[in-house]
XYZ file of N, CA and C in Angstrom:
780
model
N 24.448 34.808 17.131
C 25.568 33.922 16.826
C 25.270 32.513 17.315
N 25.661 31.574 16.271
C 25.693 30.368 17.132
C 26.837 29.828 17.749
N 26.114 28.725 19.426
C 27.124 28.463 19.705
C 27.257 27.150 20.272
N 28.113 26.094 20.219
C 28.753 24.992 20.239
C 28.926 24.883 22.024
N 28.163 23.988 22.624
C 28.337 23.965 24.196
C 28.784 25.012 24.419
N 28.394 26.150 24.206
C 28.214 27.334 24.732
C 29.440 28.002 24.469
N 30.570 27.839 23.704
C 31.329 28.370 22.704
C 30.873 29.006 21.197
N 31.279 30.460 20.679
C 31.020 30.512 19.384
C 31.338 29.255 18.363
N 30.583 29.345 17.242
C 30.396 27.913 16.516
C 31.662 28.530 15.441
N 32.685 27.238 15.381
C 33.316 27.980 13.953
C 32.958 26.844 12.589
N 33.394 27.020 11.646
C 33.636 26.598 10.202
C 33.802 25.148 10.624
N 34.862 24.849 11.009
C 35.655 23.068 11.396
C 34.199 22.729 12.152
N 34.075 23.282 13.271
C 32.704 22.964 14.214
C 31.511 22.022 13.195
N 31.499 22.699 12.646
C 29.805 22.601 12.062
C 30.033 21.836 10.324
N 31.691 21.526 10.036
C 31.193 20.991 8.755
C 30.931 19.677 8.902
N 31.166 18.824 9.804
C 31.225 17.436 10.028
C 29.661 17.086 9.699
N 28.751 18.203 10.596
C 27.334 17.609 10.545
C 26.690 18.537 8.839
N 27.378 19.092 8.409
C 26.697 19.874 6.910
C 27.243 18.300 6.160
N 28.064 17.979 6.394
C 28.788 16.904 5.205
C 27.956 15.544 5.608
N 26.925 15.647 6.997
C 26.836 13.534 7.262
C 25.308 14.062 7.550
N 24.580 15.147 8.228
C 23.421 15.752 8.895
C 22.994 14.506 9.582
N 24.328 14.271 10.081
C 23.967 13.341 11.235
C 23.614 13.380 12.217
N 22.641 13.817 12.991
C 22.528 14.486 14.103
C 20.610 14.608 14.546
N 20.378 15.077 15.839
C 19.212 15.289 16.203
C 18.964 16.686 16.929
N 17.503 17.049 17.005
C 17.326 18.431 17.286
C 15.994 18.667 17.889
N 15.936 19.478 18.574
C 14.393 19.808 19.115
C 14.341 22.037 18.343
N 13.199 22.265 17.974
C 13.122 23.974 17.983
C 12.085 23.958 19.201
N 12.190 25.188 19.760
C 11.023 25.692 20.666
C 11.252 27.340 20.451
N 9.508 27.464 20.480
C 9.708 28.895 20.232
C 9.585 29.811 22.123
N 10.173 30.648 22.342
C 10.493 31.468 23.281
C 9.500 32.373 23.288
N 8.549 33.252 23.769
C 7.785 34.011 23.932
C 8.802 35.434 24.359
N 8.219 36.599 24.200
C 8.996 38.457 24.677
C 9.405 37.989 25.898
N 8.926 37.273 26.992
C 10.368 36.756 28.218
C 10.312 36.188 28.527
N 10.804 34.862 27.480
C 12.295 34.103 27.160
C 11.348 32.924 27.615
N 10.457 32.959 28.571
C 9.684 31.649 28.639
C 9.184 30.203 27.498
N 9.127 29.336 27.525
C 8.942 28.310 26.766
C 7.842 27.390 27.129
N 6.992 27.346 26.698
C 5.803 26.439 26.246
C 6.531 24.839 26.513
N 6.091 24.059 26.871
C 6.391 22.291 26.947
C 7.956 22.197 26.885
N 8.845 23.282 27.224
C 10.458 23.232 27.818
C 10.836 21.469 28.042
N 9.915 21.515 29.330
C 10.273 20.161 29.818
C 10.207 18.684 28.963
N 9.218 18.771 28.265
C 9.005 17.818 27.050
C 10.104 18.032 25.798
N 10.893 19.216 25.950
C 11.846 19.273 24.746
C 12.699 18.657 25.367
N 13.142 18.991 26.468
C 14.602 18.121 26.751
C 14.215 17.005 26.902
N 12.857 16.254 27.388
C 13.046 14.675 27.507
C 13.161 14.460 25.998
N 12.740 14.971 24.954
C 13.357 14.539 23.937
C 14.607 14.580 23.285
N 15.044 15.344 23.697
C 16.601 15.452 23.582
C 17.423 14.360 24.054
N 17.189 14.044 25.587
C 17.494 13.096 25.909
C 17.238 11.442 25.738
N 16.389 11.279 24.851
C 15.560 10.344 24.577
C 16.200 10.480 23.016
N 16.156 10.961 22.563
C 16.593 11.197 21.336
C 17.934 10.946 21.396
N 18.567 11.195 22.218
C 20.135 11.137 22.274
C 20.691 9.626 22.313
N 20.079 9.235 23.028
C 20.022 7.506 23.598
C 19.835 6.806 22.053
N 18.777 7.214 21.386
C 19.070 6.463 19.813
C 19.569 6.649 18.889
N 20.098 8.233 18.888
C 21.082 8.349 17.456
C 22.405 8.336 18.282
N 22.946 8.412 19.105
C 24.340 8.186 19.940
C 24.579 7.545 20.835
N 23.444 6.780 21.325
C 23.942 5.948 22.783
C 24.314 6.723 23.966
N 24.235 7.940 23.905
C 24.652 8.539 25.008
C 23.617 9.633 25.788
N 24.519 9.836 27.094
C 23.251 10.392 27.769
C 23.636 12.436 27.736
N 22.615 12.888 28.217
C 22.606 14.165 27.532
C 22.464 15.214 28.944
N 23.230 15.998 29.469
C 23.319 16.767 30.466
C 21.814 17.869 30.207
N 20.930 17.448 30.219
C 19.747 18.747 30.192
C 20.384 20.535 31.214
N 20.931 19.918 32.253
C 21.092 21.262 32.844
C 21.852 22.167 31.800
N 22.673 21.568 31.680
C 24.078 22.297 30.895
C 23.004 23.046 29.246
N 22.577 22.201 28.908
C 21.703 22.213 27.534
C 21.007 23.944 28.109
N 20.194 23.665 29.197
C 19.229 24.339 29.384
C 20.031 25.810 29.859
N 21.484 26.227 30.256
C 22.282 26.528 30.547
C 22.534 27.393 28.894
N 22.787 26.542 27.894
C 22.923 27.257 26.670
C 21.573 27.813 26.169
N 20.693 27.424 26.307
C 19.572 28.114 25.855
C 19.485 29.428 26.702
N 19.744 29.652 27.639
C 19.597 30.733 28.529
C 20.859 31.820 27.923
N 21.660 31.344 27.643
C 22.876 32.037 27.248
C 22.164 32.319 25.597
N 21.700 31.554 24.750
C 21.192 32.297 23.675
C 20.277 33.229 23.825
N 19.278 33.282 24.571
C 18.595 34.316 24.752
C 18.996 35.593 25.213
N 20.129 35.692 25.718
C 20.311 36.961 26.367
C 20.742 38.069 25.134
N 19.944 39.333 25.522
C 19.766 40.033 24.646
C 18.625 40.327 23.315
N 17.835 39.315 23.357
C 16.701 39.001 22.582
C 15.463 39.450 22.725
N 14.811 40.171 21.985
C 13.875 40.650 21.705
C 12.582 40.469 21.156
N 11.552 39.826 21.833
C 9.713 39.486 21.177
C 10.751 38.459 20.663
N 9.329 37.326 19.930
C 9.321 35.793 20.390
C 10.803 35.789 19.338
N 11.019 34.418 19.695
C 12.154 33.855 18.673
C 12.072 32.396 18.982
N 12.853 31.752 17.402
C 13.533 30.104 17.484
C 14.356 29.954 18.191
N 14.477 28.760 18.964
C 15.697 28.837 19.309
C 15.498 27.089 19.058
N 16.914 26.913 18.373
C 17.162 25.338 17.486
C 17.785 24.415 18.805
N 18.145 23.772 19.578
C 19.237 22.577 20.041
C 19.419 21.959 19.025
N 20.670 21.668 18.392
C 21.116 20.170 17.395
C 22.015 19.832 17.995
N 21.510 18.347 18.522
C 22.891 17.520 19.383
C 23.510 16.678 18.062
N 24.677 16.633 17.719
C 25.959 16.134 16.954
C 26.793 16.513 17.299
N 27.817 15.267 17.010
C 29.310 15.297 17.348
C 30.554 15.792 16.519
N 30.843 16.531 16.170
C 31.945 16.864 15.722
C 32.991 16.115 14.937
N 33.222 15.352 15.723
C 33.810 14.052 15.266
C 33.269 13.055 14.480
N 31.818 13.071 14.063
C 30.909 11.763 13.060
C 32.051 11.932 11.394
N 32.079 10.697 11.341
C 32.753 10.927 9.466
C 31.887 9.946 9.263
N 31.811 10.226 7.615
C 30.833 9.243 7.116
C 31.079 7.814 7.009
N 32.367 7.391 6.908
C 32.577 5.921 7.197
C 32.963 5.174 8.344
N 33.019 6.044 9.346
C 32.728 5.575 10.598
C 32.162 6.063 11.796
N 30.651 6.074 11.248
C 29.547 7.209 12.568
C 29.639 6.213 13.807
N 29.802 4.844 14.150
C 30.045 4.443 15.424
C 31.152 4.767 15.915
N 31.899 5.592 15.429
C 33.491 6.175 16.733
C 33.315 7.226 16.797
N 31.953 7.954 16.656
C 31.601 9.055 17.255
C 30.315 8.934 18.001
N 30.931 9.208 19.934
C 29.736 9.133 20.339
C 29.902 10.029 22.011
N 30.183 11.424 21.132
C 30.657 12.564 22.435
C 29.675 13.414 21.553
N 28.770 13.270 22.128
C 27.395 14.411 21.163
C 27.576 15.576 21.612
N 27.714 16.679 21.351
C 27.612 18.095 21.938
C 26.180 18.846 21.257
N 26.131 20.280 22.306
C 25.061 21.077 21.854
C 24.892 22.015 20.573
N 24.645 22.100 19.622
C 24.630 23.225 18.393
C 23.263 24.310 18.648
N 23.583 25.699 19.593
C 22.332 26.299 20.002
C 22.308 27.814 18.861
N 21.143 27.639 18.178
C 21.006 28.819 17.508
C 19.402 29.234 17.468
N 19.505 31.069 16.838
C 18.570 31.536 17.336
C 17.799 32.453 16.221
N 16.592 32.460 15.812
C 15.875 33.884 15.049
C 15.052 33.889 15.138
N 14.250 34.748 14.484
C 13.088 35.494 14.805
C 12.230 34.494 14.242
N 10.711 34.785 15.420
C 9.161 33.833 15.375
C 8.517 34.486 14.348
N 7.783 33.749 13.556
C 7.188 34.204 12.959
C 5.380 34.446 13.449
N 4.945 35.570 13.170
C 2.934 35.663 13.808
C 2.402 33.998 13.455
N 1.793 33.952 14.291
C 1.656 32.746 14.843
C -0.347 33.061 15.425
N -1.060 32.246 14.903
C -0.765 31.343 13.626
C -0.806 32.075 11.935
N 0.444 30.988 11.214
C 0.205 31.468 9.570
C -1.006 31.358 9.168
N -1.536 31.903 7.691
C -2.396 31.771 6.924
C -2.637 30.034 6.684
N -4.000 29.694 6.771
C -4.315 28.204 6.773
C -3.107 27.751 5.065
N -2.847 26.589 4.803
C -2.127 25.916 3.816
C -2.896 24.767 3.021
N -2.463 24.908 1.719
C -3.116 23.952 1.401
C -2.058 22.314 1.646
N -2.705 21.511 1.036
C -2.111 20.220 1.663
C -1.947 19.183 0.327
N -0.860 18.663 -0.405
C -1.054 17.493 -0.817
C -0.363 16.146 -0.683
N -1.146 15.164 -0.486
C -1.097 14.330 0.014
C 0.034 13.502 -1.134
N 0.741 12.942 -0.310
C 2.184 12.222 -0.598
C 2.497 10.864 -0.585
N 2.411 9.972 -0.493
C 3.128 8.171 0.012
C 4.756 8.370 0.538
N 4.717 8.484 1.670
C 6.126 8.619 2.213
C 5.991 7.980 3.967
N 7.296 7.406 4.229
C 7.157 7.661 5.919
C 8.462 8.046 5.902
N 8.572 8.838 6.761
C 10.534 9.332 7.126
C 11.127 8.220 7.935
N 12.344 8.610 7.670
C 13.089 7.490 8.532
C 13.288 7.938 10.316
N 13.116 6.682 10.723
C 13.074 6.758 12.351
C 11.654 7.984 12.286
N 10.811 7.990 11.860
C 9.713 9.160 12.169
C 9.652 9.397 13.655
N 9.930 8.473 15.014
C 10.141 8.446 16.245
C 10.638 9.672 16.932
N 12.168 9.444 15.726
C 13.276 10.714 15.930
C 13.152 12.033 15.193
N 13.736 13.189 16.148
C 13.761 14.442 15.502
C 14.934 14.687 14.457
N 15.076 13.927 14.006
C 16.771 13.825 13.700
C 17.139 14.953 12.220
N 18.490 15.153 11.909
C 19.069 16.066 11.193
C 18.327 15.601 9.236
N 18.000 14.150 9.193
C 17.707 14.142 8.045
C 16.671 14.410 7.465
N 16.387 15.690 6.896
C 15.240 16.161 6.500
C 15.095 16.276 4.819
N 16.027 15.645 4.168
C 16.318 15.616 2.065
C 15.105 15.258 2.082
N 14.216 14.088 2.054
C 12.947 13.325 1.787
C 11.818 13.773 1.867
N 11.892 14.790 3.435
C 10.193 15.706 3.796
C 10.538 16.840 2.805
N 11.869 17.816 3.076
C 11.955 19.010 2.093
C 12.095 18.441 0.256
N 12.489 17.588 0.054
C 11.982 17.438 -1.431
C 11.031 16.937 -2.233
N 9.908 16.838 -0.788
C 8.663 16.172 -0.742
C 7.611 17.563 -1.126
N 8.071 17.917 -0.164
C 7.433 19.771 0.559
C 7.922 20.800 -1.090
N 9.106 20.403 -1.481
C 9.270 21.197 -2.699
C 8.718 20.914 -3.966
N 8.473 19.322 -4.543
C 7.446 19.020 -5.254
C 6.098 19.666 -4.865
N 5.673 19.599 -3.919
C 4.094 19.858 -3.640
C 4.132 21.891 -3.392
N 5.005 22.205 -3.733
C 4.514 23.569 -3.811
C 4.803 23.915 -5.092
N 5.727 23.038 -5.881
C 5.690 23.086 -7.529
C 4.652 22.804 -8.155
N 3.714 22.131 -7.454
C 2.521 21.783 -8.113
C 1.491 22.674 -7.384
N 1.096 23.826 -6.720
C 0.480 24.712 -6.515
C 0.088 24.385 -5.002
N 0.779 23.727 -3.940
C 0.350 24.161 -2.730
C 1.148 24.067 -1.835
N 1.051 24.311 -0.646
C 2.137 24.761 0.050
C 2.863 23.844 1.008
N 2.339 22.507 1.002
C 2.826 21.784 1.650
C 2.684 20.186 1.592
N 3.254 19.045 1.905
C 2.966 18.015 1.704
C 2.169 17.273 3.324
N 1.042 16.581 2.681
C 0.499 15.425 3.634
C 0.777 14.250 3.742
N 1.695 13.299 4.730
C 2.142 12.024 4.350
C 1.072 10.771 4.319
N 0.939 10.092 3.668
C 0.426 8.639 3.246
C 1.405 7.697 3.949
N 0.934 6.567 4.867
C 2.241 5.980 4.754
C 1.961 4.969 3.846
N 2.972 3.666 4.144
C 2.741 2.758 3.263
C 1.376 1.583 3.172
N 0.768 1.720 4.578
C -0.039 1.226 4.660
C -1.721 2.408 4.283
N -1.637 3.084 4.167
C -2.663 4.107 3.114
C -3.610 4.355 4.243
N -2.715 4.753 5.148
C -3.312 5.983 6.605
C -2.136 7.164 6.341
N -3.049 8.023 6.777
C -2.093 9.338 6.850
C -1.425 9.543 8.400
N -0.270 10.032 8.118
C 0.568 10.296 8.863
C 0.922 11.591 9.737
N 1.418 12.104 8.842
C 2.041 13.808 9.434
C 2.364 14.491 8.320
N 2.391 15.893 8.534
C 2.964 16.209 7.535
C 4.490 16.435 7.334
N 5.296 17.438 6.222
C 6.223 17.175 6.042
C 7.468 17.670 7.538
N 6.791 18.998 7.996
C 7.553 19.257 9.762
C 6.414 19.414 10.266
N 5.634 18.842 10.472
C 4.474 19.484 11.670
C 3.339 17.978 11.891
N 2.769 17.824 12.435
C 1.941 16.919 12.883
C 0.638 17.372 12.437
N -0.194 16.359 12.257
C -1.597 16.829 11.286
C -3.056 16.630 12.601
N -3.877 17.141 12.562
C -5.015 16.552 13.484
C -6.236 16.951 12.534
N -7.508 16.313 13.138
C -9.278 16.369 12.667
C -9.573 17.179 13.200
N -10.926 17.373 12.671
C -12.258 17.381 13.450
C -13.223 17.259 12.811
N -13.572 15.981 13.502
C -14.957 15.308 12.527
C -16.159 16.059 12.696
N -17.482 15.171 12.276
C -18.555 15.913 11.808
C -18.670 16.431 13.315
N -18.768 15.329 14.204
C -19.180 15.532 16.003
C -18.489 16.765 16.718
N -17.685 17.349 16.019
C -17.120 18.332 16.697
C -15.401 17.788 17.760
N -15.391 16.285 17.290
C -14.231 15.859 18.018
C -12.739 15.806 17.440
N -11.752 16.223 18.533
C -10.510 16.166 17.774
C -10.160 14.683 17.513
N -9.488 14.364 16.291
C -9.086 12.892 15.949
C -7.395 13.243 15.706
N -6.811 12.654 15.745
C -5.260 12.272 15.768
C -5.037 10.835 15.310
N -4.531 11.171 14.303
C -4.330 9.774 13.163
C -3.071 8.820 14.146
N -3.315 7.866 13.877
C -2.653 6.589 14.606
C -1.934 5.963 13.602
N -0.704 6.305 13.767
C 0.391 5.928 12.761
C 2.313 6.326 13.321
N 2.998 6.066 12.452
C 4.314 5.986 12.515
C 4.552 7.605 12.500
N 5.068 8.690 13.671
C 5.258 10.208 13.460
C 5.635 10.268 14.859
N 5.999 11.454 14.491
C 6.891 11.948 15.477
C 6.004 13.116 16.676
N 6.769 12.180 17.590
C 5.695 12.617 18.663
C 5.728 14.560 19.016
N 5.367 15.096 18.384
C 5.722 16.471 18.647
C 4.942 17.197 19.918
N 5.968 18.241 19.923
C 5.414 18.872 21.498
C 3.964 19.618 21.420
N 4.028 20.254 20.324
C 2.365 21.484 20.665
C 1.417 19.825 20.709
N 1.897 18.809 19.806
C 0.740 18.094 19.685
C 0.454 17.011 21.552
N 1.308 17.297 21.570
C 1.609 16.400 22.658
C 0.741 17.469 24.374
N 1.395 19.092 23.870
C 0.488 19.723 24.871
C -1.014 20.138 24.761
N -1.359 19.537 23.262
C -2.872 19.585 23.206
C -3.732 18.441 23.767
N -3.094 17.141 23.180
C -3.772 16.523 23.571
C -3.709 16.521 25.679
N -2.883 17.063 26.079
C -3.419 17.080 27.453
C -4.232 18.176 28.169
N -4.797 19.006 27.360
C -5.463 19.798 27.153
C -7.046 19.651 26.819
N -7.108 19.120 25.419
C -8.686 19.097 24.664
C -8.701 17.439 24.694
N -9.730 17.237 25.048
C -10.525 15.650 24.708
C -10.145 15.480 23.104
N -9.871 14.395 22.635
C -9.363 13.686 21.057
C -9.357 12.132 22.018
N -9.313 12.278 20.104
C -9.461 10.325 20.088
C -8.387 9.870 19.413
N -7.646 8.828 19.750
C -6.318 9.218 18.316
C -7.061 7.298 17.757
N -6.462 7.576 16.177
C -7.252 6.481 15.460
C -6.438 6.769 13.876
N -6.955 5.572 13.052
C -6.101 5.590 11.981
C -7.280 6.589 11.223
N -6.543 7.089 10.171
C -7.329 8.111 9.324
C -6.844 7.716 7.854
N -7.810 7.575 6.759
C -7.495 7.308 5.748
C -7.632 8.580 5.182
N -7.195 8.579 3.608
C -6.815 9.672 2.787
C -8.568 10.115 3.168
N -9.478 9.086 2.177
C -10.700 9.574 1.928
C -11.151 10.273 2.952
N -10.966 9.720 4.329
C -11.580 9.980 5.815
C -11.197 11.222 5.793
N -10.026 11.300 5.531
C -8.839 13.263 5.938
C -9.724 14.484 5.186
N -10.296 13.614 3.594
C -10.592 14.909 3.118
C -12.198 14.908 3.197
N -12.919 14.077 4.075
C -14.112 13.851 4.490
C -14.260 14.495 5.635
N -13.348 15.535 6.402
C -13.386 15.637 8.230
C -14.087 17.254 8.186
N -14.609 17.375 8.701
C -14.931 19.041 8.748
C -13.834 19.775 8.559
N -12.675 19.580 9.457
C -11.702 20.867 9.598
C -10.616 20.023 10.066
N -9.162 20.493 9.291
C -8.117 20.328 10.198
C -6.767 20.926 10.359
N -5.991 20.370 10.746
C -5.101 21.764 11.503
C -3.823 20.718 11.451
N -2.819 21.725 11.430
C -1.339 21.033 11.783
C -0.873 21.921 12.776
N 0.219 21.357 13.628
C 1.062 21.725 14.961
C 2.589 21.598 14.840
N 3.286 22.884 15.226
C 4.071 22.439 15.739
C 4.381 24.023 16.387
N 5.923 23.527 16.698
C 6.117 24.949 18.215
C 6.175 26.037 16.916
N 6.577 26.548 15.934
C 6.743 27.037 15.314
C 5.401 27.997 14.776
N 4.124 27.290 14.875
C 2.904 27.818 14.464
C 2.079 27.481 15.178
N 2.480 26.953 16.015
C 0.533 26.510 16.853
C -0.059 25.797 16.496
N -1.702 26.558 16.039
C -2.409 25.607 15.135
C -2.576 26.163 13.831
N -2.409 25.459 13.219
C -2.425 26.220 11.497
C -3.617 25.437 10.851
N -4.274 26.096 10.409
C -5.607 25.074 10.082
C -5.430 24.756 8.662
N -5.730 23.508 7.890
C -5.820 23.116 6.571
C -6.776 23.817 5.970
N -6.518 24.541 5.044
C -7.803 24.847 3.873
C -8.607 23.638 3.220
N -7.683 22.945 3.015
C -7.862 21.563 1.610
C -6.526 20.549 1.808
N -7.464 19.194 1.715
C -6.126 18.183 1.200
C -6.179 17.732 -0.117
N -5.263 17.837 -1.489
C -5.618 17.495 -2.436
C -7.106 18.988 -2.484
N -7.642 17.930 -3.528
C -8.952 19.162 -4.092
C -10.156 19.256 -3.015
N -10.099 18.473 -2.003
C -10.449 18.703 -1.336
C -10.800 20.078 0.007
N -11.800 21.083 0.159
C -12.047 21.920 1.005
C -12.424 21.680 1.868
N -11.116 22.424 2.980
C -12.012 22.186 4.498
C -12.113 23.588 5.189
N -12.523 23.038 6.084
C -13.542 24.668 6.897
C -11.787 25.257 7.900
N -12.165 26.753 7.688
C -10.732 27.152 7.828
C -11.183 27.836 9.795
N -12.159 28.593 9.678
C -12.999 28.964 10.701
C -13.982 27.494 11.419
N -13.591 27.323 12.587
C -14.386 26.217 13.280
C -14.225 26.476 14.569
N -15.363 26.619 15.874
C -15.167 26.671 17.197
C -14.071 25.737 17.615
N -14.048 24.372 17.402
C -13.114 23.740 17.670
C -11.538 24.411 17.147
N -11.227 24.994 16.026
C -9.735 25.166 15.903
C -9.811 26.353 17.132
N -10.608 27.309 17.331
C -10.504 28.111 18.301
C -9.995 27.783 19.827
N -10.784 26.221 20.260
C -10.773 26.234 21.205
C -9.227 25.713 21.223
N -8.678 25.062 20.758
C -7.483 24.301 20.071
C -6.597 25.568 20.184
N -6.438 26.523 19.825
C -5.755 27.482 20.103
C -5.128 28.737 21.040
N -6.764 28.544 21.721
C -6.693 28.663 23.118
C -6.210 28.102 24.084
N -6.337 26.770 23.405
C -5.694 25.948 24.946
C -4.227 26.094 25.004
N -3.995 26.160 23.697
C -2.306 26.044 23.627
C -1.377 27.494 24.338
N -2.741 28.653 23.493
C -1.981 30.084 24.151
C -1.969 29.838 25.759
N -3.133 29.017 26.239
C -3.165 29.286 27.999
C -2.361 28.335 28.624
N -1.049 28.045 28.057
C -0.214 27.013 28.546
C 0.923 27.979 28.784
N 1.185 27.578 30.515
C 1.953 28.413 31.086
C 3.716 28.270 30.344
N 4.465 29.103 29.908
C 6.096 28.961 29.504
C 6.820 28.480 31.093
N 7.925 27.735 30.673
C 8.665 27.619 31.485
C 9.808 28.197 31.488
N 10.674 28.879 32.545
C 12.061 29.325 32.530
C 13.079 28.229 31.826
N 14.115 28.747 31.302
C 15.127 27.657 30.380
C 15.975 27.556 31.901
């Protein structure tokens, strides 16, 4: 069930943000007990996040308080969502809403990591890419063109013709040298990517289309999958098996969870 600062969520609750998806969110996936991978890096984003779509500041204990209360009773890994929005946002006046509350919900992880994806490459940047925020129409009808056209996911271009991220997950290399690269651009700072790089040596740098589908091997992140390695961007083939995605995956499994 979901629940609203730690109240069941009703109908009134939750239509304000279905009608404006005004709002921001972190997922983290939970491991069989209840532990969390980069915990601490979700709530500074929460809180950090909170400060730019509401101006306001964000009780982490209390937060971390509902996550503990969603888990109880839960079984092998699961999602568990935070969406901070206010109840009160209407669409013609989102500045007289600025009492953000918690929206905590929960389901099942999926095996981790998926089957590698293919990739095609897009011209898009999201808005606020900074923020985790509720508006996702642009990546998902981005992500739904590009599997109408035979693959499973979109690669962003931005406007300046470096690649970005993809449509939910963050993109990384590995060039001929065996080194991780991390494209240098407008995206959202995500957590697996954020606990790799303190992990494996990378270089972060701009990456062009040609460069992306020139790299030996690469991989997307997020808490949801780990490392998911690219098959191909566009018609482009890349290596799905590489010591490097291995080691990349390792590092991430040997990252201790934290209690909520």
């Amino acid at each position: 069930m979901a629940h609203l600062d730690g109240k069941p969520v009703t109908t009134d609750d939750v239509l304000p943000l279905a009608l404006t998806s005004y709002g921001h969110f972190t997922t983290m996936r939970a491991d069989a007990d209840h532990r969390i991978r980069g915990l601490s890096l979700h709530m500074d984003r929460l809180v950090r996040d909170c400060r730019t779509v509401w101006g306001a500041g964000l009780d982490t204990g209390r937060v971390r308080q509902f996550v503990r209360q969603a888990l109880e009773g839960q079984r092998g890994p699961c999602m568990i969502r935070v969406t901070v929005y206010d109840p009160a946002v209407e669409v013609g006046h989102p500045a007289d809403a600025d009492q953000p509350q918690a929206l905590v919900t929960v389901r099942p992880a999926g095996a981790m990591p998926p089957p590698p994806l293919r990739a095609m490459s897009v011209p898009y940047e999201r808005d606020l890419p900074q923020v985790k925020h509720c508006g996702l129409f642009g990546a998902l009808h981005i992500r739904r063109a590009a599997q109408f056209a035979g693959f499973d996911d979109a690669l962003f271009i931005g406007p300046d013709g470096y690649v970005s991220e993809g449509a939910t997950w963050n993109v990384g290399f590995i060039d001929d040298d065996g080194t991780v690269v991390w494209p240098q651009a407008p995206v959202l700072p995500g957590i697996t990517m954020r606990l790799l790089q303190q992990q494996v040596a990378h270089r972060i740098a701009p990456v062009t289309l040609a460069q992306a589908k020139g790299m030996r091997a690469a991989f997307a992140t997020n808490t949801g999958i780990g490392v998911r390695a690219l098959t191909a961007v566009d018609d482009a083939p890349l290596a799905v098996e590489d010591p490097v995605l291995s080691t990349l995956r390792e590092a991430y499994l040997s990252i201790p969870g934290e209690e909520p």
